[in-house]
Amino acid sequence: MIKTFEDKKEEQVETHSDVTSFDSLGLSEPLLKAIAYHGYKKPSAIQAKAIPLIMNGEDVMAAAQTGTGKTASFALPILESLLNKRQSSQRQARVLILTPTRELAAQILASLETYGKYVSSRTAVVFGGVNINPQKNKLKNGVEILVATPGRLLDLYRQKAIRFDELDTFVLDEADRMLDMGFIHDIRKVISLLPKNRQTLLFSATFSNDIRKLAKSIIKNPTEVSVTPRNTAAATISQAVYNVKKSQKSALLSHLISQHSWEQVLVFTKTKHGANRLTDYLKVAGLKSMAIHGNKSQSARTKALADFKKNKIRILIATDIASRGLDIDQLPHVVNYDLPYVAEDYVHRIGRTGRAGAIGEAISLVSADEAKLLKAIQRLIKQEIEIKTCKNFKFEKDDTKQNPNQNFFRKPSKKKRSNYYKR
Ligand code: AMP
């Protein structure tokens, strides 16, 4: 059975707050009604901290990972602020939410629609990889809230499909990931187009020096809120490692899924080809899976995610880029088929499980050549991950050596990293 938010109160210090109801945050009836309809009982810590500040018009810098309820912490006060405002003019938006990936953008739009069920604001989402014309049409009469990825937003601006003269609020979501993906120039360009007099909200899983530098140039005297200590995984995620030869990883994964009757497993591979190969292997083993990565069309990705959420497919195989923003309620199992090159990605990946207080399990299949990556991860999360073994699986000896020329401790250059994320 999956335990929930409420059951794990005592362990969830970080995500729990003393604020016991949404009513006390000053939100209006239409929003409270939507929250109740959605079944949320009390605000999460980030919501309790950020909502009153944002409603007060302050600029906010929030350190919060996905899974803490951060989307609602800006979506609710934004929707509240729009309740008594007149509609935007043609090709204008009152609120701009900038986010790194299409999946995250679509997810934020879905959240806005959920929380804004009884609010009549117009929302739109724009991202690359799909035809620009329907997006232009959508913006023609103006929208109150625009969710966008940077490149497509700039294209629309250049084509005069969007202007920001009426903009009141700017949200930069997952700022750390934006920088990792090499969006810094696009972000600065977008900001240069916005009115100086606006409310700015910056959300990031971590506040690195780069983020602070960026923040300095876009926010004036922000109030800082934080709910997750730097680079720690939620307390409700149990983590384990299986040491296994690379060539046996697929067999072990298929064994673990069948043996433990896992339903809804999110698996991470390092490359698109790895994801495809694994999908083929699992298909032969009779396990229904699908891959999402940069080579798949947007509609194929959306369909795979929808089928996964509806339990039509049991296993979703993703590369890091495709995984951003995946919001799957109470996902019980995340598997690192390959360890990520960048240790911080481990925290992002396993953040897909144990969301909003649910119990989750994160498993990593680690071959000998990944030993250094594992060390770097353990150092980052300041925790040794338990090594597990599996009785009825025949492990072969793994005598692969780590490539001595490969220095995994050094982060790849920005350019390399942005290429890596395109995989
Ligand atoms: P986020 O961190 O915004 O990606 O949200 C993570 C998950 O938590 C989403 O599935 C939300 O629907 C859920 N969530 C957000 N706020 C609450 C709340 N107050 N109570 C329970 N679940 C929540």
XYZ file of C-alpha atoms and ligand atoms in Angstrom:
446
model
C 0.000 0.000 0.000
C 1.215 3.456 -0.777
C 1.362 5.675 2.275
C 0.397 9.280 1.764
C 1.300 12.773 2.832
C -0.757 12.417 6.008
C 0.594 9.004 7.092
C 4.219 10.041 7.021
C 3.816 13.341 8.874
C 6.524 12.703 11.413
C 9.181 11.914 8.779
C 8.321 14.717 6.419
C 9.693 17.624 8.410
C 10.753 19.400 5.281
C 7.530 19.197 3.379
C 5.205 19.715 6.293
C 4.141 22.980 7.731
C 2.345 24.203 10.827
C -0.261 25.792 8.631
C -3.145 23.395 8.843
C -5.512 24.708 6.211
C -5.566 26.503 2.900
C -8.297 28.831 4.251
C -5.801 30.579 6.515
C -3.593 31.566 3.564
C -6.110 34.158 2.376
C -7.082 32.427 -0.872
C -10.540 33.120 -2.286
C -13.473 30.777 -2.574
C -13.014 29.653 -6.225
C -9.454 28.516 -5.454
C -10.350 26.882 -2.141
C -13.118 25.016 -3.929
C -10.696 23.724 -6.598
C -8.160 22.681 -3.922
C -10.835 20.796 -1.995
C -12.067 19.191 -5.229
C -8.519 18.035 -5.912
C -8.328 16.463 -2.445
C -5.469 18.449 -0.903
C -5.992 18.587 2.850
C -3.314 21.033 3.959
C -0.644 23.187 2.358
C 2.838 21.739 1.964
C 5.732 23.646 3.539
C 6.628 25.563 0.385
C 2.983 26.486 -0.134
C 2.596 27.695 3.456
C 5.749 29.805 3.153
C 5.532 31.147 -0.385
C 1.808 31.767 -0.948
C 1.421 34.630 1.594
C 4.627 36.317 0.353
C 3.606 36.116 -3.289
C 0.107 37.350 -2.479
C 1.764 40.261 -0.710
C 3.442 41.217 -3.992
C 6.971 40.362 -2.878
C 9.720 39.051 -5.127
C 10.538 35.522 -4.007
C 13.478 33.194 -4.494
C 12.418 29.685 -3.525
C 14.601 26.620 -3.150
C 12.214 23.763 -3.719
C 12.488 20.543 -5.664
C 9.707 19.024 -7.703
C 7.623 16.875 -5.407
C 7.312 19.522 -2.700
C 4.152 21.052 -4.179
C 6.059 24.028 -5.603
C 3.857 24.439 -8.687
C 0.779 25.193 -6.585
C 2.862 27.556 -4.452
C 3.112 29.975 -7.381
C 0.042 28.881 -9.386
C -2.447 29.567 -6.570
C -1.360 33.151 -5.742
C -1.060 33.927 -9.461
C -4.612 32.748 -10.106
C -5.730 34.717 -7.028
C -4.098 37.884 -8.379
C -6.010 37.520 -11.637
C -9.444 37.243 -10.027
C -10.252 40.925 -10.106
C -8.127 42.053 -13.034
C -9.353 42.981 -16.458
C -8.414 40.689 -19.321
C -5.189 41.222 -21.257
C -5.250 42.981 -24.616
C -4.427 41.324 -27.918
C -1.054 39.510 -27.983
C -0.374 40.394 -24.345
C 0.033 38.300 -21.189
C -0.192 39.307 -17.525
C 1.857 36.400 -16.237
C 4.800 34.668 -17.910
C 6.054 31.346 -16.570
C 9.340 30.295 -18.146
C 10.315 26.665 -17.817
C 13.092 24.486 -19.317
C 11.213 21.641 -21.011
C 8.036 20.991 -22.919
C 6.911 18.330 -20.484
C 7.285 20.657 -17.539
C 5.481 23.413 -19.444
C 2.572 21.095 -20.222
C 2.532 19.947 -16.616
C 2.361 23.506 -15.290
C -0.502 24.259 -17.652
C -2.337 21.177 -16.379
C -1.829 22.379 -12.778
C -3.104 25.862 -13.678
C -6.182 24.277 -15.203
C -6.714 22.140 -12.111
C -6.353 24.965 -9.595
C -8.087 27.435 -11.899
C -11.122 25.202 -12.438
C -13.447 27.920 -11.094
C -11.465 30.923 -12.352
C -12.045 32.357 -15.806
C -8.502 33.290 -16.790
C -7.136 32.370 -20.220
C -3.990 30.281 -20.270
C -1.688 29.109 -23.049
C 1.407 26.980 -23.305
C 4.041 27.386 -26.015
C 7.070 25.190 -26.679
C 9.222 24.144 -29.607
C 9.010 20.981 -31.683
C 5.414 21.595 -32.743
C 3.790 23.876 -35.334
C 4.015 27.535 -34.289
C 0.821 28.694 -36.028
C -1.764 27.305 -33.573
C 0.293 28.949 -30.798
C 0.154 32.301 -32.627
C -3.599 31.961 -32.999
C -3.999 31.185 -29.324
C -2.126 34.374 -28.404
C -3.983 36.616 -30.862
C -6.656 37.742 -28.410
C -4.274 37.818 -25.470
C -3.986 35.423 -22.514
C -3.703 36.030 -18.796
C -1.104 33.325 -18.173
C 1.510 32.160 -20.653
C 3.690 29.139 -19.912
C 6.673 28.904 -22.253
C 10.040 27.388 -23.002
C 12.631 30.052 -23.854
C 13.441 29.342 -27.535
C 9.865 29.186 -28.781
C 8.899 32.235 -26.735
C 11.622 34.266 -28.436
C 10.518 32.993 -31.868
C 6.974 34.135 -31.111
C 8.258 37.501 -29.943
C 10.295 37.955 -33.131
C 7.202 37.128 -35.156
C 5.277 39.769 -33.155
C 2.853 37.171 -31.796
C 3.454 38.207 -28.160
C 4.255 41.447 -26.334
C 4.821 42.111 -22.631
C 3.552 45.661 -22.020
C 0.874 44.420 -19.617
C 3.036 41.895 -17.789
C 2.728 41.949 -13.976
C 4.397 38.703 -12.917
C 7.355 36.708 -14.187
C 8.137 33.203 -12.915
C 11.424 31.478 -13.695
C 10.875 27.822 -12.871
C 13.631 25.219 -12.415
C 16.255 27.919 -12.842
C 19.122 25.529 -12.087
C 18.063 23.239 -14.899
C 17.691 26.189 -17.254
C 21.318 27.099 -16.668
C 22.437 23.468 -17.014
C 20.690 23.264 -20.357
C 22.508 26.336 -21.609
C 19.493 28.681 -21.669
C 21.241 31.570 -19.942
C 21.362 33.820 -23.043
C 17.744 33.125 -23.915
C 16.705 33.890 -20.344
C 18.566 37.178 -20.324
C 17.052 38.082 -23.687
C 13.517 37.310 -22.433
C 14.084 39.356 -19.280
C 15.277 42.315 -21.322
C 11.855 42.339 -23.014
C 9.856 42.490 -19.766
C 8.724 45.647 -17.964
C 11.092 46.613 -15.123
C 8.190 47.111 -12.778
C 6.987 43.568 -12.205
C 6.884 40.830 -9.588
C 9.571 38.175 -10.119
C 9.511 34.663 -8.667
C 12.490 32.363 -9.069
C 12.230 28.654 -8.311
C 15.212 26.348 -8.258
C 16.051 22.986 -6.708
C 19.332 24.436 -5.501
C 20.798 27.909 -5.064
C 24.193 27.498 -6.667
C 26.545 30.442 -7.144
C 25.463 30.654 -10.790
C 21.811 30.913 -9.749
C 22.623 33.630 -7.224
C 24.496 35.558 -9.898
C 21.532 35.306 -12.247
C 19.093 36.222 -9.465
C 21.058 39.341 -8.600
C 20.485 40.714 -12.068
C 16.782 39.913 -12.292
C 15.317 40.265 -8.789
C 15.458 43.166 -6.390
C 15.656 42.311 -2.676
C 13.887 38.969 -2.915
C 12.593 37.119 0.100
C 14.211 33.707 0.214
C 12.302 30.599 1.161
C 13.647 27.100 1.295
C 12.109 23.751 2.054
C 14.709 21.254 0.982
C 18.259 21.287 2.168
C 20.688 21.353 -0.762
C 20.899 18.116 -2.678
C 19.082 15.804 -0.352
C 16.516 13.282 -1.372
C 13.108 13.280 0.306
C 13.128 11.258 3.513
C 10.393 8.992 2.202
C 12.504 7.568 -0.629
C 14.224 4.298 0.122
C 17.361 3.916 -1.985
C 19.260 0.779 -2.952
C 22.034 -0.310 -5.283
C 22.445 -3.630 -7.115
C 25.990 -4.277 -8.281
C 25.617 -5.956 -11.632
C 27.557 -6.551 -14.833
C 26.511 -4.180 -17.615
C 25.449 -7.029 -19.904
C 23.138 -8.374 -17.178
C 21.330 -5.139 -16.374
C 18.337 -5.801 -18.647
C 17.885 -9.306 -17.288
C 18.121 -8.106 -13.687
C 15.638 -5.310 -14.304
C 13.153 -7.644 -15.922
C 13.678 -10.109 -13.025
C 13.111 -7.443 -10.356
C 9.961 -6.125 -12.045
C 8.457 -9.600 -12.410
C 9.633 -10.959 -9.063
C 8.272 -8.022 -7.040
C 5.263 -7.474 -9.324
C 6.206 -3.803 -9.688
C 3.597 -1.702 -11.421
C 4.461 1.766 -12.798
C 8.230 1.789 -13.012
C 10.131 4.778 -14.339
C 13.530 3.734 -15.708
C 16.357 6.109 -16.597
C 18.945 5.373 -19.252
C 21.855 7.551 -20.258
C 21.191 7.497 -24.002
C 18.310 7.389 -26.450
C 19.666 4.202 -27.974
C 19.951 2.618 -24.561
C 16.302 3.485 -23.947
C 15.238 1.935 -27.274
C 17.298 -1.214 -26.727
C 15.853 -1.710 -23.265
C 12.308 -1.229 -24.539
C 12.917 -3.961 -27.124
C 14.378 -6.295 -24.509
C 11.467 -5.834 -22.127
C 8.969 -6.308 -24.944
C 10.463 -9.742 -25.656
C 10.291 -10.500 -21.930
C 6.550 -9.734 -22.062
C 6.779 -6.462 -20.118
C 4.919 -3.561 -21.700
C 7.161 -0.536 -21.875
C 7.682 2.636 -23.864
C 10.600 5.022 -24.288
C 10.505 8.813 -24.208
C 13.466 10.854 -25.336
C 14.547 13.707 -27.571
C 14.088 11.723 -30.798
C 10.432 10.998 -30.125
C 7.869 13.453 -31.411
C 6.012 15.555 -28.895
C 2.785 13.638 -29.539
C 4.550 10.288 -29.019
C 5.966 11.515 -25.697
C 2.618 12.867 -24.540
C 0.890 9.624 -25.476
C 3.508 7.483 -23.702
C 3.158 9.554 -20.556
C -0.648 9.448 -20.684
C -0.637 5.650 -21.200
C 1.804 5.250 -18.321
C -0.357 7.368 -16.019
C -3.423 5.314 -16.981
C -1.505 2.095 -16.252
C -1.795 1.027 -19.894
C 1.962 0.556 -19.942
C 3.878 -0.658 -16.943
C 7.346 0.703 -17.628
C 8.346 4.121 -18.905
C 11.962 4.444 -20.033
C 13.325 7.964 -20.166
C 16.500 9.939 -20.695
C 17.117 12.837 -18.300
C 15.866 15.539 -20.620
C 12.572 13.766 -21.231
C 12.043 13.169 -17.548
C 11.966 16.791 -16.465
C 8.614 17.834 -15.194
C 7.059 14.407 -15.310
C 4.422 14.567 -12.641
C 3.064 11.186 -11.842
C 1.188 10.932 -8.592
C 2.786 8.608 -6.061
C 5.128 6.879 -8.462
C 6.350 3.890 -6.455
C 9.516 2.830 -8.335
C 12.324 4.661 -10.050
C 15.205 2.681 -11.534
C 18.553 4.112 -12.593
C 19.475 1.659 -15.326
C 22.556 3.800 -15.903
C 23.849 6.254 -13.328
C 23.780 9.866 -14.517
C 27.046 11.651 -15.388
C 26.077 14.670 -13.329
C 25.506 13.644 -9.714
C 22.787 16.285 -9.179
C 20.697 14.476 -11.785
C 20.463 11.511 -9.427
C 18.561 13.711 -6.971
C 16.303 14.992 -9.773
C 15.661 11.503 -11.076
C 14.728 9.920 -7.784
C 12.622 12.978 -6.971
C 10.038 11.374 -9.299
C 9.199 8.939 -6.520
C 8.109 9.637 -2.961
C 6.333 12.725 -4.234
C 4.476 14.934 -1.760
C 5.093 12.509 1.050
C 4.281 9.185 -0.628
C 6.700 6.323 -0.016
C 8.923 5.528 -2.960
C 11.747 3.211 -3.882
C 14.758 4.229 -5.978
C 16.922 1.411 -7.319
C 20.242 1.833 -9.126
C 21.840 -0.865 -11.272
C 25.544 -0.149 -10.976
C 28.236 -1.810 -13.081
C 31.933 -1.759 -12.126
C 32.717 1.064 -14.552
C 30.192 3.265 -12.742
C 31.799 2.956 -9.307
C 33.164 6.503 -9.400
C 29.805 7.925 -10.399
C 28.225 6.174 -7.442
C 30.856 7.607 -5.116
C 30.206 11.116 -6.419
C 26.477 10.669 -5.860
C 26.958 9.395 -2.312
C 29.222 12.308 -1.552
C 26.632 14.739 -2.913
C 23.709 13.311 -0.961
C 25.936 12.733 2.080
C 24.581 9.264 2.424
C 25.777 5.743 1.713
C 23.267 3.854 -0.384
C 22.423 0.338 0.763
C 23.723 -2.462 -1.485
C 21.171 -5.165 -2.144
C 21.381 -8.536 -3.757
C 18.808 -10.808 -5.241
C 18.677 -14.484 -4.185
C 17.226 -16.108 -7.268
C 19.196 -14.157 -9.843
C 22.506 -15.537 -11.087
C 24.955 -12.629 -10.961
C 28.033 -13.033 -13.162
C 31.365 -11.647 -12.026
C 31.859 -8.056 -13.174
C 35.512 -7.537 -13.992
C 35.088 -4.424 -16.136
C 37.547 -1.729 -15.220
C 36.797 1.955 -14.880
C 38.279 3.844 -17.790
C 41.231 5.620 -16.121
C 41.025 8.509 -18.600
C 37.484 9.305 -17.663
C 37.272 11.847 -14.897
C 33.727 11.652 -13.651
C 34.293 14.086 -10.826
C 34.708 16.951 -13.200
C 31.433 18.279 -14.547
C 31.294 18.294 -18.353
C 31.649 21.758 -19.897
C 28.465 23.791 -20.311
C 28.418 23.055 -24.048
C 28.900 19.350 -23.513
C 26.238 19.343 -20.829
C 23.687 21.020 -23.027
C 24.467 18.482 -25.756
C 24.139 15.729 -23.209
C 20.678 16.937 -22.255
C 19.603 16.889 -25.889
C 20.129 13.150 -25.959
P 5.148 19.718 -7.555
O 6.225 19.810 -6.536
O 4.503 21.012 -7.843
O 5.652 19.022 -8.796
O 3.965 18.793 -6.956
C 4.169 17.446 -6.638
C 2.891 16.672 -6.410
O 2.308 17.051 -5.163
C 1.813 16.908 -7.463
O 1.329 15.635 -7.842
C 0.730 17.684 -6.752
O -0.556 17.327 -7.251
C 0.916 17.242 -5.307
N 0.538 18.282 -4.304
C 0.777 19.609 -4.394
N 0.317 20.248 -3.294
C -0.207 19.303 -2.482
C -0.859 19.341 -1.186
N -1.005 20.476 -0.529
N -1.296 18.164 -0.675
C -1.101 16.998 -1.350
N -0.521 16.888 -2.571
C -0.066 18.021 -3.129
